[in-house]
Coordinates of C-alpha atoms in Angstrom, one line a residue:
Chain A
M2 CA -10.6 21.0 40.5
L3 CA -7.2 20.7 38.9
K4 CA -5.0 22.3 41.9
L5 CA -7.0 19.9 44.0
I6 CA -6.3 16.9 42.3
N7 CA -2.8 17.4 41.7
G8 CA -2.1 18.7 45.7
R9 CA -4.2 14.9 46.5
N10 CA -1.2 13.3 43.9
W11 CA 1.1 15.5 45.3
Y12 CA 0.4 14.1 48.9
A13 CA 0.4 10.4 47.2
A14 CA 3.6 10.7 45.3
C15 CA 5.0 11.6 48.7
V16 CA 3.9 9.1 51.0
F17 CA 3.3 6.2 48.5
R18 CA 6.2 7.4 46.0
R19 CA 3.7 6.2 43.0
R20 CA 1.1 8.8 41.7
I21 CA -2.4 7.5 41.4
V22 CA -3.6 7.9 37.8
T23 CA -7.2 7.6 37.5
S24 CA -9.6 7.5 34.6
S25 CA -11.1 10.9 35.5
E26 CA -8.2 13.2 35.2
K27 CA -8.4 14.6 31.1
L28 CA -5.8 17.2 30.3
C29 CA -4.7 18.0 27.0
L30 CA -6.9 15.4 25.4
K31 CA -9.0 16.2 22.0
A32 CA -12.7 15.5 22.5
E33 CA -12.9 11.8 20.5
A34 CA -10.1 10.8 22.8
S35 CA -11.8 11.4 26.6
S36 CA -15.1 9.2 25.5
E37 CA -15.3 6.9 29.1
E38 CA -17.7 4.2 27.7
D39 CA -16.9 0.7 27.9
S40 CA -14.1 0.2 25.7
T41 CA -14.1 -3.6 25.2
G42 CA -16.4 -4.1 22.2
A43 CA -17.3 -2.5 19.2
D44 CA -17.9 1.0 20.6
N45 CA -14.0 1.7 21.2
P46 CA -12.5 3.5 18.2
Y47 CA -9.8 1.1 17.9
F48 CA -11.9 -1.3 16.6
A49 CA -12.9 0.2 13.6
D50 CA -8.8 1.3 13.1
F51 CA -8.2 -2.6 13.5
Q52 CA -10.9 -3.4 11.0
K53 CA -9.6 -1.3 8.5
F54 CA -5.9 -2.1 8.1
H55 CA -6.4 -5.8 9.5
I56 CA -4.8 -8.3 6.4
E57 CA -6.0 -12.1 7.1
A58 CA -2.5 -13.9 6.1
S59 CA -1.9 -17.4 6.1
P60 CA 1.0 -18.4 8.7
A61 CA 3.2 -19.7 5.6
Q62 CA 2.7 -16.1 4.1
K63 CA 3.8 -14.5 7.8
L64 CA 6.8 -16.6 7.7
I65 CA 7.9 -15.3 4.5
L66 CA 7.0 -11.8 5.4
S67 CA 9.1 -11.9 8.4
L68 CA 12.2 -13.3 6.4
G69 CA 11.8 -10.7 3.5
S70 CA 11.2 -7.8 5.6
A71 CA 14.1 -8.5 8.1
I72 CA 16.4 -8.8 4.8
T73 CA 14.3 -5.5 3.4
T74 CA 15.1 -3.5 7.1
L75 CA 18.9 -4.7 7.1
L76 CA 19.7 -3.7 3.3
N77 CA 17.7 -0.5 3.4
P78 CA 16.8 0.9 6.5
G79 CA 14.7 3.8 4.5
R80 CA 11.9 0.9 5.0
P81 CA 9.8 1.8 8.1
D82 CA 7.1 -0.1 6.5
A83 CA 9.4 -3.1 6.7
L84 CA 10.4 -2.8 10.1
G85 CA 7.1 -2.9 11.3
V86 CA 6.0 -5.8 9.1
F87 CA 8.9 -7.6 11.1
G88 CA 7.8 -6.6 14.3
E89 CA 4.5 -8.0 13.9
T90 CA 4.9 -11.0 12.0
S91 CA 7.7 -12.0 14.5
G92 CA 6.4 -10.7 17.9
H93 CA 3.9 -12.9 18.9
S94 CA 4.7 -14.3 22.0
A95 CA 6.7 -11.6 23.0
L96 CA 3.2 -9.5 22.3
Q97 CA 1.8 -12.1 25.0
K98 CA 4.1 -11.4 27.6
M99 CA 3.8 -7.6 27.2
H100 CA -0.1 -8.0 27.5
E101 CA 0.3 -10.4 30.7
K102 CA 2.7 -7.6 32.0
M103 CA 0.3 -4.8 31.6
M104 CA -2.6 -7.1 32.8
M105 CA -0.6 -7.4 36.3
S106 CA -0.3 -3.3 36.6
S107 CA -3.6 -1.2 37.5
E108 CA -2.3 1.3 35.0
G109 CA -1.4 -1.2 32.3
Q110 CA -5.3 -2.6 32.9
L111 CA -6.5 1.0 32.3
I112 CA -4.7 1.5 29.4
L113 CA -5.9 -2.0 27.8
T114 CA -9.9 -0.7 28.8
D115 CA -9.3 3.0 27.3
K116 CA -7.2 1.5 24.4
P117 CA -6.1 5.3 24.0
R118 CA -4.2 6.7 20.4
I119 CA -1.1 8.8 20.4
N120 CA -1.5 11.3 17.5
S121 CA -2.1 14.7 16.3
S122 CA -6.2 13.9 16.4
T123 CA -6.1 12.5 20.2
V124 CA -3.4 15.1 21.7
D125 CA -4.2 18.7 21.8
L126 CA -0.2 19.7 21.1
N127 CA -0.8 23.5 21.3
C128 CA -2.6 23.0 25.0
L129 CA 0.6 20.4 25.4
K130 CA 2.9 23.7 24.9
K131 CA 1.4 25.9 27.3
L132 CA 2.1 23.6 30.2
P133 CA 4.4 24.7 32.6
P134 CA 8.6 23.9 32.0
N135 CA 9.8 20.5 32.8
T136 CA 6.9 18.6 32.9
L137 CA 6.0 15.9 30.7
G138 CA 3.9 17.5 28.2
R139 CA 6.0 20.3 27.2
T140 CA 9.4 18.3 27.5
Y141 CA 7.0 16.0 24.6
I142 CA 6.7 19.0 22.4
K143 CA 10.0 20.1 22.9
F144 CA 11.4 16.7 21.8
L145 CA 9.3 16.8 18.6
E146 CA 9.9 20.3 17.7
E147 CA 13.7 19.7 18.7
N148 CA 13.8 16.3 16.3
N149 CA 11.4 17.6 13.2
V150 CA 9.3 14.4 14.1
T151 CA 5.2 14.1 14.6
P152 CA 3.1 11.8 16.5
D153 CA 1.4 10.7 13.1
S154 CA 4.2 9.0 11.6
R155 CA 3.5 5.7 13.0
T156 CA 2.0 3.0 10.7
P157 CA -1.3 1.3 11.9
V158 CA -0.9 -2.9 12.7
Q159 CA -1.9 -5.3 9.8
F160 CA -0.3 -8.7 10.5
V161 CA -1.5 -9.1 14.2
D162 CA -4.7 -11.1 14.0
D163 CA -5.8 -10.7 18.0
I164 CA -7.4 -7.2 18.6
E165 CA -5.9 -6.7 22.3
L166 CA -2.5 -7.7 20.9
A167 CA -2.7 -5.6 17.9
F168 CA -3.4 -2.8 20.6
V169 CA -0.5 -3.8 22.7
M170 CA 1.7 -3.4 19.3
Q171 CA 0.2 -0.1 18.0
R172 CA 0.6 1.2 21.9
Y173 CA 4.2 0.4 21.8
R174 CA 4.4 2.3 18.3
E175 CA 2.7 5.6 19.3
I176 CA 4.6 5.5 22.6
H177 CA 8.2 5.4 21.0
D178 CA 8.6 9.1 21.0
L179 CA 7.6 9.5 24.8
V180 CA 10.0 6.7 25.3
H181 CA 12.5 8.6 23.8
T182 CA 11.5 11.7 25.7
V183 CA 11.1 10.3 29.0
L184 CA 15.0 8.8 28.5
G185 CA 16.0 11.6 27.3
M186 CA 17.4 10.0 24.4
P187 CA 18.0 11.8 20.5
T188 CA 16.7 10.5 17.4
N189 CA 20.6 10.3 16.4
M190 CA 21.9 6.5 16.3
L191 CA 23.5 6.2 19.5
G192 CA 20.0 7.4 20.9
E193 CA 17.9 5.2 18.9
V194 CA 19.9 2.0 19.6
A195 CA 20.0 2.8 23.2
V196 CA 16.3 3.2 22.9
K197 CA 16.1 -0.1 21.3
W198 CA 17.9 -1.8 24.1
V199 CA 15.4 -0.4 26.6
E200 CA 12.9 -1.6 24.6
G201 CA 14.4 -4.6 23.6
I202 CA 15.1 -5.7 27.1
Q203 CA 11.6 -4.8 28.6
T204 CA 9.3 -6.5 25.7
G205 CA 11.3 -9.1 24.4
L206 CA 10.1 -7.8 20.7
P207 CA 12.4 -9.8 18.1
M208 CA 12.5 -6.5 16.2
C209 CA 13.9 -4.7 18.9
V210 CA 16.3 -7.0 20.1
S211 CA 17.7 -7.1 16.3
G212 CA 17.8 -3.5 16.0
A213 CA 20.0 -3.2 19.4
I214 CA 21.9 -5.9 18.2
F215 CA 22.3 -4.8 14.5
G216 CA 22.0 -1.0 14.8
P217 CA 25.8 -0.5 16.7
L218 CA 27.3 -1.7 13.4
R219 CA 26.5 1.1 11.8
L220 CA 28.4 3.7 14.2
K221 CA 31.4 5.2 13.1
P222 CA 34.3 4.4 15.3
K223 CA 34.2 7.5 17.6
Q224 CA 30.3 6.8 17.9
R225 CA 31.1 3.4 18.6
Q226 CA 33.4 4.4 22.1
R227 CA 30.6 6.2 23.2
Y228 CA 28.3 3.7 22.5
V229 CA 30.4 0.9 24.6
N230 CA 31.5 3.6 27.3
S231 CA 28.1 5.3 28.2
Y232 CA 25.4 4.6 26.2
L233 CA 25.0 0.9 26.2
P234 CA 26.0 0.3 30.2
W235 CA 23.3 2.8 31.3
A236 CA 20.8 1.5 28.6
L237 CA 20.9 -2.0 29.9
S238 CA 21.0 -0.9 33.7
T239 CA 17.7 1.1 33.1
A240 CA 16.1 -1.3 30.7
A241 CA 16.7 -3.8 34.1
N242 CA 15.5 -1.1 36.8
A243 CA 12.7 1.1 35.1
E244 CA 9.4 0.4 35.2
F245 CA 7.5 -1.3 32.2
I246 CA 7.6 1.6 29.5
L247 CA 4.0 0.1 28.4
N248 CA 2.4 0.7 31.9
I249 CA 3.0 4.4 32.0
Y250 CA -0.5 5.9 31.2
F251 CA 1.4 9.0 29.3
E252 CA -1.7 11.0 28.8
K253 CA -3.1 11.2 32.3
R254 CA 1.0 12.6 33.4
W255 CA 1.0 15.3 31.0
E256 CA 1.5 18.1 33.8
Q257 CA 3.8 15.5 35.9
P258 CA 6.9 17.2 36.6
M259 CA 9.8 15.6 35.0
G260 CA 11.6 14.7 38.0
E261 CA 8.9 13.3 39.9
L262 CA 8.0 10.9 36.9
L263 CA 11.5 9.8 36.5
K264 CA 12.0 9.0 39.9
E265 CA 8.4 7.0 39.9
L266 CA 9.7 4.9 36.8
K267 CA 13.3 4.9 38.6
I268 CA 14.7 6.2 35.5
E269 CA 18.4 7.5 36.0
P270 CA 18.8 10.5 34.1
F271 CA 21.9 9.6 31.3
V272 CA 25.2 11.1 32.1
E273 CA 27.7 10.9 29.3
S274 CA 31.2 9.1 30.9
Chain B
M2 CA -23.6 -11.8 -51.3
A3 CA -20.6 -9.8 -52.9
S4 CA -20.2 -7.7 -49.9
L5 CA -20.2 -11.1 -47.9
I6 CA -17.7 -12.4 -50.1
R7 CA -15.0 -9.6 -50.1
R8 CA -15.1 -10.3 -46.1
T9 CA -14.8 -13.8 -45.7
L10 CA -12.0 -13.3 -47.9
L11 CA -10.4 -10.4 -45.7
L12 CA -11.0 -12.3 -42.7
R13 CA -9.0 -15.3 -44.3
T14 CA -6.2 -13.3 -44.7
F15 CA -6.1 -11.2 -41.6
C16 CA -6.5 -15.1 -39.6
R17 CA -2.8 -16.4 -40.0
A18 CA -3.8 -19.8 -38.8
K19 CA -2.2 -20.7 -35.5
R20 CA -1.5 -17.6 -34.1
F21 CA -5.4 -15.9 -34.0
T22 CA -8.8 -17.4 -33.2
C23 CA -11.4 -15.7 -35.4
H24 CA -14.7 -15.1 -34.2
S25 CA -17.1 -15.8 -36.9
Q26 CA -19.7 -13.9 -35.6
Y27 CA -18.1 -10.6 -37.1
V28 CA -19.6 -11.4 -40.3
H29 CA -23.2 -11.3 -39.1
Q30 CA -22.1 -8.1 -37.5
E31 CA -24.7 -6.3 -35.0
S32 CA -25.1 -2.9 -35.4
A33 CA -22.9 -0.5 -33.4
G34 CA -25.8 0.5 -32.0
A35 CA -26.8 -2.5 -30.1
E36 CA -25.0 -2.6 -26.5
R37 CA -24.8 -4.8 -24.0
M38 CA -23.5 -4.5 -20.7
S39 CA -21.6 -7.5 -19.2
N40 CA -20.8 -5.6 -15.9
S41 CA -22.8 -7.1 -13.0
S42 CA -25.5 -5.4 -10.9
K43 CA -26.6 -3.1 -13.5
E44 CA -29.9 -2.1 -11.9
S45 CA -28.3 -1.1 -8.6
N46 CA -25.3 0.7 -9.5
E47 CA -22.9 -1.3 -8.0
T48 CA -20.0 -3.0 -9.5
H49 CA -17.0 -5.2 -8.7
F50 CA -13.3 -3.3 -7.1
G51 CA -11.7 -7.2 -7.0
F52 CA -13.8 -9.6 -4.8
Q53 CA -15.4 -6.2 -3.5
T54 CA -18.7 -4.9 -4.3
V55 CA -18.5 -1.0 -4.5
K56 CA -20.5 1.6 -5.9
E57 CA -19.8 2.3 -9.7
S58 CA -19.1 6.3 -8.8
E59 CA -16.8 4.9 -6.2
K60 CA -15.2 2.4 -8.3
A61 CA -13.1 5.0 -10.4
D62 CA -11.6 6.7 -7.3
K63 CA -10.5 3.8 -5.4
V64 CA -8.5 2.3 -8.8
Y65 CA -7.1 6.0 -8.7
E66 CA -6.0 5.4 -5.3
V67 CA -4.3 2.0 -6.0
F68 CA -2.1 3.1 -9.1
E69 CA -1.0 6.3 -7.1
E70 CA 0.2 4.1 -4.1
V71 CA 2.2 1.8 -6.6
A72 CA 3.4 4.0 -9.1
Q73 CA 6.6 4.3 -7.7
S74 CA 7.2 0.7 -7.3
Y75 CA 5.3 -0.3 -10.1
D76 CA 8.2 -1.1 -12.8
K77 CA 9.9 -3.1 -10.0
M78 CA 6.6 -5.0 -8.8
N79 CA 6.1 -5.8 -12.9
D80 CA 9.5 -7.4 -13.0
A81 CA 9.3 -9.1 -9.6
M82 CA 5.6 -10.8 -10.2
S83 CA 6.3 -11.5 -13.6
F84 CA 9.8 -12.8 -13.3
G85 CA 10.4 -10.2 -16.6
I86 CA 8.2 -11.9 -18.4
H87 CA 6.0 -8.5 -18.7
R88 CA 8.8 -7.7 -21.3
L89 CA 8.7 -10.2 -23.3
W90 CA 4.5 -9.9 -23.8
K91 CA 5.1 -6.6 -24.3
D92 CA 7.1 -7.0 -27.1
I93 CA 5.1 -9.2 -28.7
F94 CA 2.6 -7.1 -28.0
V95 CA 4.3 -4.0 -30.5
D96 CA 5.4 -6.4 -33.0
R97 CA 1.7 -7.8 -33.9
L98 CA 0.9 -4.1 -33.9
A99 CA 3.6 -3.4 -36.1
P100 CA 3.3 0.1 -36.7
S101 CA 4.5 2.1 -39.5
K102 CA 5.4 5.8 -40.2
P103 CA 3.4 8.0 -40.8
C104 CA 1.2 7.0 -37.9
K105 CA -0.5 8.7 -34.9
I106 CA -0.8 6.1 -31.9
L107 CA -2.9 6.5 -29.0
D108 CA -1.8 4.2 -26.0
V109 CA -4.2 4.6 -23.2
A110 CA -3.6 3.6 -19.9
G111 CA 0.1 3.7 -20.7
G112 CA 1.2 5.7 -17.3
T113 CA 4.8 4.5 -17.0
G114 CA 5.1 4.6 -20.9
D115 CA 6.3 0.8 -21.2
I116 CA 4.1 0.5 -24.4
A117 CA 4.9 3.8 -25.9
F118 CA 8.8 3.6 -25.7
R119 CA 8.3 0.3 -27.1
I120 CA 6.4 1.8 -30.4
A121 CA 9.2 4.4 -30.3
K122 CA 11.9 2.0 -30.5
Y123 CA 10.0 0.0 -33.4
L124 CA 9.7 3.0 -35.5
R125 CA 13.3 3.8 -35.0
N126 CA 11.3 7.1 -33.8
S127 CA 14.5 9.2 -32.5
D128 CA 12.2 11.4 -30.0
G129 CA 8.8 9.6 -29.9
G130 CA 6.7 12.1 -32.0
G131 CA 3.1 10.9 -33.2
I132 CA 2.7 8.7 -30.0
T133 CA 0.2 9.9 -27.5
V134 CA 0.2 8.5 -24.0
C135 CA -3.4 9.2 -21.6
D136 CA -3.7 7.7 -18.4
I137 CA -6.4 8.7 -15.5
N138 CA -3.6 8.7 -12.9
Q139 CA -1.0 11.6 -12.8
A140 CA 1.6 9.7 -10.4
M141 CA 1.6 6.9 -13.3
L142 CA 2.0 9.8 -15.9
D143 CA 4.6 11.2 -13.8
V144 CA 7.4 8.3 -13.9
G145 CA 6.2 7.8 -17.7
R146 CA 7.7 11.6 -18.1
K147 CA 10.6 10.8 -16.5
R148 CA 11.2 7.9 -17.9
A149 CA 11.0 9.5 -21.5
S150 CA 13.0 12.5 -20.8
E151 CA 15.5 10.0 -19.5
L152 CA 15.4 8.1 -22.2
G153 CA 15.3 11.0 -25.0
F154 CA 11.7 11.0 -26.0
S155 CA 11.1 14.6 -25.9
G156 CA 8.4 14.3 -28.7
M157 CA 6.0 12.2 -27.1
E158 CA 2.3 13.8 -25.7
W159 CA 1.3 13.0 -22.3
L160 CA -2.5 13.2 -21.6
Q161 CA -4.7 12.8 -18.5
G162 CA -7.7 11.8 -19.2
N163 CA -10.5 8.9 -18.6
A164 CA -11.0 5.5 -21.3
E165 CA -14.4 6.1 -21.0
C166 CA -14.8 9.6 -21.9
L167 CA -12.0 10.7 -24.0
S168 CA -13.2 14.4 -24.4
S169 CA -10.3 16.4 -25.4
I170 CA -9.6 13.9 -28.5
A171 CA -11.5 14.4 -32.0
D172 CA -13.6 11.6 -33.9
N173 CA -11.2 9.7 -36.2
T174 CA -8.0 10.9 -34.9
Y175 CA -5.5 7.9 -34.5
D176 CA -4.5 5.4 -36.3
S177 CA -3.9 2.7 -33.7
Y178 CA -5.2 2.6 -30.2
T179 CA -3.5 0.7 -28.0
I180 CA -4.6 -0.4 -24.0
A181 CA -2.2 -2.8 -22.4
F182 CA -3.0 -4.2 -18.6
G183 CA -5.5 -0.9 -18.3
I184 CA -8.8 -2.3 -19.3
R185 CA -9.7 -4.4 -16.6
N186 CA -9.7 -1.5 -14.3
V187 CA -12.1 0.4 -16.0
T188 CA -15.5 0.9 -14.1
H189 CA -17.4 0.7 -17.7
I190 CA -15.5 -1.8 -20.0
D191 CA -18.0 -1.3 -23.4
K192 CA -17.5 2.5 -22.7
A193 CA -14.1 2.4 -23.2
L194 CA -14.7 0.2 -26.3
K195 CA -16.6 2.7 -27.4
E196 CA -14.6 5.5 -27.2
A197 CA -11.7 3.4 -28.3
Y198 CA -13.7 2.9 -32.4
R199 CA -14.5 6.8 -32.0
V200 CA -11.3 8.0 -31.7
L201 CA -10.0 6.0 -34.6
K202 CA -9.8 6.4 -37.7
P203 CA -11.6 4.3 -40.2
G204 CA -8.9 1.7 -41.0
G205 CA -8.0 1.7 -37.6
Q206 CA -6.8 -0.6 -35.3
F207 CA -7.4 -1.7 -31.9
M208 CA -5.0 -3.3 -29.9
C209 CA -5.3 -4.8 -26.3
L210 CA -2.9 -6.9 -23.8
E211 CA -4.8 -7.7 -21.0
F212 CA -4.7 -10.5 -18.5
S213 CA -6.9 -13.2 -19.1
Q214 CA -8.2 -17.0 -18.5
V215 CA -5.6 -19.5 -18.2
Q216 CA -7.2 -22.4 -20.5
N217 CA -5.7 -25.7 -18.7
E218 CA -7.2 -26.5 -15.4
N219 CA -4.0 -27.3 -13.3
L220 CA -2.2 -24.9 -14.5
R221 CA -5.1 -22.5 -13.7
W222 CA -4.6 -23.9 -10.0
L223 CA -1.0 -23.1 -9.7
Y224 CA -1.7 -19.9 -11.5
D225 CA -4.2 -18.9 -8.7
Q226 CA -2.3 -19.9 -5.7
Y227 CA 0.9 -18.3 -7.2
S228 CA -1.6 -15.2 -7.4
F229 CA -3.4 -15.0 -4.0
Q230 CA -0.7 -16.4 -2.0
A231 CA 2.5 -15.1 -3.5
I232 CA 1.9 -11.6 -5.0
P233 CA 0.2 -9.5 -2.1
V234 CA 3.5 -11.1 0.2
M235 CA 5.5 -9.9 -2.7
G236 CA 3.7 -6.2 -2.8
Q237 CA 4.1 -5.9 0.7
L238 CA 8.0 -6.9 1.1
I239 CA 8.8 -4.7 -2.2
A240 CA 6.1 -2.0 -2.2
G241 CA 4.9 -1.6 1.0
Q242 CA 1.3 -2.2 -0.4
W243 CA -0.5 -5.7 0.5
K244 CA -4.3 -4.9 -0.3
A245 CA -3.4 -2.6 -3.8
Y246 CA -1.9 -6.2 -5.1
Q247 CA -4.7 -8.2 -3.8
Y248 CA -6.9 -5.7 -5.9
L249 CA -4.6 -6.4 -8.9
V250 CA -5.0 -9.9 -8.6
E251 CA -8.8 -10.2 -8.0
S252 CA -9.6 -7.7 -10.6
I253 CA -7.9 -10.3 -12.9
R254 CA -10.5 -13.3 -12.0
Q255 CA -13.2 -10.5 -12.9
F256 CA -12.4 -9.6 -16.3
P257 CA -14.4 -11.6 -18.9
N258 CA -12.7 -14.3 -20.3
Q259 CA -11.1 -14.4 -24.1
E260 CA -14.0 -14.9 -26.1
E261 CA -16.3 -12.8 -23.8
F262 CA -13.9 -9.8 -24.0
A263 CA -14.0 -10.3 -28.0
G264 CA -17.6 -10.5 -27.8
M265 CA -17.4 -7.1 -26.1
I266 CA -15.2 -5.4 -28.9
E267 CA -17.3 -6.7 -31.4
R268 CA -20.4 -5.2 -30.1
A269 CA -18.5 -1.8 -30.0
G270 CA -18.5 -1.9 -33.8
F271 CA -15.0 -3.6 -34.1
A272 CA -14.3 -6.1 -37.1
F273 CA -12.1 -9.0 -37.9
V274 CA -12.0 -9.2 -33.7
R275 CA -9.5 -11.8 -33.1
H276 CA -7.2 -12.9 -30.0
E277 CA -4.0 -14.8 -29.6
N278 CA -3.0 -16.4 -25.9
L279 CA 0.4 -15.6 -24.5
T280 CA 1.9 -17.8 -21.5
F281 CA -0.7 -20.2 -21.7
G282 CA -3.6 -18.1 -21.8
V283 CA -2.0 -15.9 -18.8
V284 CA -2.3 -13.0 -20.8
A285 CA -4.1 -12.6 -24.5
I286 CA -4.3 -10.1 -27.1
H287 CA -6.9 -8.8 -28.4
C288 CA -7.4 -7.1 -32.1
G289 CA -10.0 -5.0 -33.7
H290 CA -10.5 -3.1 -36.8
K291 CA -12.9 0.2 -37.3
L292 CA -13.9 -0.7 -40.9

């Protein structure tokens, strides 16, 4: 069955230059993640998570949180929770635009309906290890192992009041490592800044834009040269040409070969000049 | 009649006029056996956790979690929330305690050691001997122990225990029992008070420093606004914990006011119960003696 689906999609990819992702494809997802119930209401597991972590804050409090967390992040980059708070409290209009962009794509709409989560209890990491090399799933696992990161490190969204926008923010956080994988960027300063440019230009989130602008201030002179000569121009052109990162239903594409995926997403692999 | 006169004279000695408000009920002291629990929802085994209602059996775990989360940034947050005034409150508290050597002092809910270190300094005790710090939360004790070793107080004892049931401590052990900003987190305050009475020697002193009710209504409004609007925001920015600090400010409102708490102390068997307000009633020091 899987081969037949692959065969059909290979044909579709060849003829239409785009893989058709359907909600019936399931691979390397754990049981609780593969439910196909109508997930717009209280049935969706994200609803319970949202209720658990959501904090009511007045506009004045959000403003102070926004300013305070921006200062905290600048002074102490080792506080990921402060960065998250800054993103949530400053990103309302950006989140609305991101949501609109997702609604305009069929794949984005599917993600908004299913509200999938990426962590070790929804994604079967052992299954991903067994996939053929150069597939998205196998490359993702390799990225996690090489950079010593885990999909469980993303903090839950607390200060976004609308559940749909909160999910968009949560999804943005959870696919960050996959964006690294797809762009081929490591988790060092240069790689992070490049990813922030792509995310910043595509999403418009103030947190990403300010990370992209202030991040390079910490680069050493040699790194700054590489950044200016190679990383920055590549990041800017990728951001402009590539498909919107939030419209990629990664969980349905684990077995897709990387070359085909990058072509479909219009991402040129990075080459340092 | 003679004993009544003797007690009244002792009362006058202890009530040094303007500082303390004495509670005359102590003269008609009820027997230690007559207890009244003052927590709400006794029949349904529920209690408050801040403004939420939780099962009594769950409250201790939830409080434990709060303090585990805040332990590392506890001292920083205390300075930020009170603009450093908590240091003055604790200095005054130890001054009122006025410990003198030789003594054995039990500091309950004393986790990070603020009171214990001040007592050691007051006693000019170079290594903190004779002072036991007890806390239910190991994370808080760890922070305290680390600070103690940095300050050179190697003689202090660090004990993990529950204020409601100090099972590892024998009766009539300590000269003084102190509890600062801890008793409002206990599920059954009356049990903690009874345990305090049990572990104190006859003649021993119970001292409690705790948030209380601001007397002036206008100031109370300002204080409430500051508590509910600013403190959770500060908790999020400094410690990354909104909900833990929301709990802390809510728990202050759930705690009995000065007179009610004094009544509870009396019912636990203490005599000469008195209290003193600091900072317009934001905190109060309650004091009682075991006769």
